GROMACS .gro file of C-alpha atoms in nm:
model
  151
    1MET     CA    1   2.422   2.182  -3.974
    2THR     CA    2   2.788   2.111  -3.878
    3GLN     CA    3   3.035   2.378  -3.928
    4THR     CA    4   3.405   2.317  -3.930
    5THR     CA    5   3.742   2.509  -3.925
    6SER     CA    6   4.064   2.460  -3.792
    7ASP     CA    7   4.130   2.831  -3.753
    8PRO     CA    8   3.923   2.998  -3.466
    9GLY     CA    9   3.920   3.322  -3.641
   10ALA     CA   10   3.810   3.192  -3.980
   11VAL     CA   11   3.450   3.182  -4.091
   12ALA     CA   12   3.311   2.829  -4.081
   13ARG     CA   13   3.218   2.619  -4.390
   14SER     CA   14   2.928   2.408  -4.340
   15ALA     CA   15   2.933   2.028  -4.453
   16ASP     CA   16   2.691   2.115  -4.751
   17GLY     CA   17   2.965   2.361  -4.895
   18THR     CA   18   2.792   2.678  -4.793
   19VAL     CA   19   2.983   2.969  -4.607
   20PRO     CA   20   2.806   3.290  -4.452
   21VAL     CA   21   2.926   3.626  -4.604
   22VAL     CA   22   2.953   3.769  -4.236
   23SER     CA   23   3.072   3.604  -3.920
   24TYR     CA   24   2.741   3.681  -3.730
   25LEU     CA   25   2.529   3.504  -3.948
   26ARG     CA   26   2.442   3.130  -3.849
   27LEU     CA   27   2.351   2.923  -4.133
   28GLY     CA   28   2.111   2.605  -4.095
   29ASP     CA   29   1.754   2.500  -4.097
   30GLU     CA   30   1.664   2.820  -3.891
   31PRO     CA   31   1.941   3.075  -3.970
   32ALA     CA   32   2.005   3.343  -3.712
   33ILE     CA   33   2.210   3.667  -3.647
   34THR     CA   34   2.443   3.607  -3.358
   35GLY     CA   35   2.596   3.838  -3.111
   36HIS     CA   36   2.721   3.866  -2.763
   37ARG     CA   37   2.489   3.972  -2.459
   38CYS     CA   38   2.682   4.117  -2.170
   39PRO     CA   39   2.614   3.880  -1.855
   40THR     CA   40   2.675   4.188  -1.632
   41CYS     CA   41   2.421   4.444  -1.796
   42ALA     CA   42   2.247   4.265  -2.078
   43ALA     CA   43   2.384   4.499  -2.353
   44VAL     CA   44   2.385   4.321  -2.705
   45TYR     CA   45   2.639   4.338  -2.949
   46VAL     CA   46   2.633   4.165  -3.303
   47LEU     CA   47   2.996   4.291  -3.416
   48ARG     CA   48   3.290   4.160  -3.184
   49ARG     CA   49   3.398   4.379  -2.901
   50SER     CA   50   3.660   4.341  -2.641
   51THR     CA   51   3.467   4.515  -2.356
   52CYS     CA   52   3.096   4.607  -2.309
   53ALA     CA   53   3.055   4.980  -2.392
   54SER     CA   54   2.761   5.017  -2.146
   55CYS     CA   55   2.926   4.883  -1.812
   56GLY     CA   56   3.290   4.821  -1.907
   57SER     CA   57   3.292   4.447  -1.848
   58GLY     CA   58   3.568   4.240  -2.007
   59ASP     CA   59   3.362   3.935  -2.039
   60LEU     CA   60   3.099   3.929  -2.317
   61GLY     CA   61   3.073   3.566  -2.308
   62ALA     CA   62   3.038   3.323  -2.607
   63ARG     CA   63   2.858   3.417  -2.938
   64ALA     CA   64   2.472   3.320  -2.914
   65ASP     CA   65   2.174   3.337  -3.129
   66LEU     CA   66   1.968   3.665  -3.131
   67ALA     CA   67   1.636   3.696  -3.289
   68SER     CA   68   1.565   3.671  -3.646
   69THR     CA   69   1.272   3.926  -3.642
   70GLY     CA   70   1.283   4.281  -3.539
   71VAL     CA   71   1.147   4.617  -3.636
   72VAL     CA   72   1.299   4.876  -3.905
   73ASP     CA   73   1.475   5.133  -3.702
   74VAL     CA   74   1.641   5.348  -3.968
   75ALA     CA   75   1.576   5.326  -4.343
   76THR     CA   76   1.708   5.475  -4.681
   77ARG     CA   77   1.718   5.452  -5.047
   78VAL     CA   78   2.052   5.371  -5.192
   79HIS     CA   79   2.133   5.483  -5.531
   80ARG     CA   80   2.476   5.394  -5.587
   81ALA     CA   81   2.645   5.043  -5.540
   82ALA     CA   82   2.946   4.832  -5.660
   83PRO     CA   83   2.912   4.718  -6.002
   84GLY     CA   84   2.662   4.462  -6.054
   85ILE     CA   85   2.432   4.577  -5.771
   86GLU     CA   86   2.102   4.684  -5.895
   87THR     CA   87   1.990   5.013  -5.774
   88PRO     CA   88   1.790   5.179  -5.611
   89PHE     CA   89   1.753   4.938  -5.317
   90LEU     CA   90   1.630   4.983  -4.966
   91SER     CA   91   1.886   4.953  -4.678
   92GLY     CA   92   1.843   5.025  -4.297
   93VAL     CA   93   1.920   4.918  -3.949
   94VAL     CA   94   1.690   4.670  -3.776
   95LYS     CA   95   1.624   4.672  -3.402
   96LEU     CA   96   1.638   4.287  -3.346
   97ASP     CA   97   1.367   4.152  -3.107
   98GLY     CA   98   1.538   4.092  -2.739
   99GLY     CA   99   1.805   4.330  -2.827
  100GLY     CA  100   2.085   4.421  -3.076
  101PHE     CA  101   2.082   4.615  -3.396
  102VAL     CA  102   2.203   4.507  -3.742
  103ARG     CA  103   2.265   4.670  -4.078
  104ALA     CA  104   2.072   4.508  -4.350
  105THR     CA  105   1.911   4.529  -4.720
  106LEU     CA  106   1.535   4.568  -4.681
  107ARG     CA  107   1.312   4.383  -4.923
  108GLY     CA  108   0.937   4.336  -4.984
  109ALA     CA  109   0.871   4.699  -5.088
  110ASP     CA  110   0.958   4.874  -5.411
  111ALA     CA  111   1.270   5.053  -5.384
  112ALA     CA  112   1.203   5.309  -5.641
  113THR     CA  113   0.866   5.422  -5.505
  114THR     CA  114   0.852   5.344  -5.144
  115ASP     CA  115   0.938   5.630  -4.900
  116PRO     CA  116   1.201   5.503  -4.676
  117VAL     CA  117   1.050   5.679  -4.361
  118SER     CA  118   0.734   5.467  -4.394
  119LEU     CA  119   0.939   5.165  -4.346
  120ILE     CA  120   1.016   5.262  -3.987
  121GLY     CA  121   0.862   5.075  -3.730
  122ARG     CA  122   0.758   4.800  -3.972
  123ARG     CA  123   0.825   4.425  -3.868
  124VAL     CA  124   1.078   4.244  -4.066
  125VAL     CA  125   1.197   3.873  -4.088
  126LEU     CA  126   1.544   3.750  -4.157
  127ARG     CA  127   1.588   3.564  -4.492
  128THR     CA  128   1.901   3.391  -4.630
  129GLU     CA  129   1.994   3.352  -5.015
  130PRO     CA  130   2.311   3.246  -5.208
  131VAL     CA  131   2.502   3.539  -5.339
  132ALA     CA  132   2.798   3.385  -5.508
  133THR     CA  133   2.981   3.073  -5.577
  134ASP     CA  134   3.349   3.032  -5.592
  135SER     CA  135   3.569   2.817  -5.840
  136GLU     CA  136   3.550   2.536  -5.598
  137GLY     CA  137   3.175   2.533  -5.560
  138THR     CA  138   3.167   2.701  -5.221
  139ARG     CA  139   2.824   2.903  -5.204
  140ALA     CA  140   2.835   3.221  -5.025
  141ILE     CA  141   2.517   3.286  -4.830
  142GLY     CA  142   2.411   3.637  -4.753
  143TYR     CA  143   2.112   3.784  -4.566
  144HIS     CA  144   1.849   4.054  -4.601
  145PHE     CA  145   1.524   4.139  -4.381
  146GLU     CA  146   1.175   4.098  -4.555
  147ILE     CA  147   0.935   4.367  -4.465
  148GLY     CA  148   0.619   4.254  -4.299
  149GLU     CA  149   0.327   4.404  -4.139
  150GLU     CA  150   0.335   4.762  -3.950
  151ALA     CA  151   0.419   4.727  -3.578
   0.00000   0.00000   0.00000
């Protein structure tokens, strides 16, 4: 999928009229979380950084695809949210296969009855979905992780 933008800091809109809700989500046939891997020490960062926190290198290189699978590292049940967001829901931090961590909504378990601690160590897979459409028809695409088998 081709993404175009004239502003290097802008979120790229794809040819099919979609835009990711976060800059580190790459859309396409195989969506992926993107990030930076330090060429000096191999530390991985999803969010933009000017220097590596591990080794101090000022060169984190270009953004690259990270894994679309991982393991739940932290999980909690959320009872308060913005208007229009159904609660409770499960939220957590996913340790991506190959390095990096990302915060995400966790789906595939009943948020009202599942003990969030029981999700730690479970395998998850990245999924995308439309979350909103603006007045010009541009669809915003968000992501979540689907809970799979125990690790």
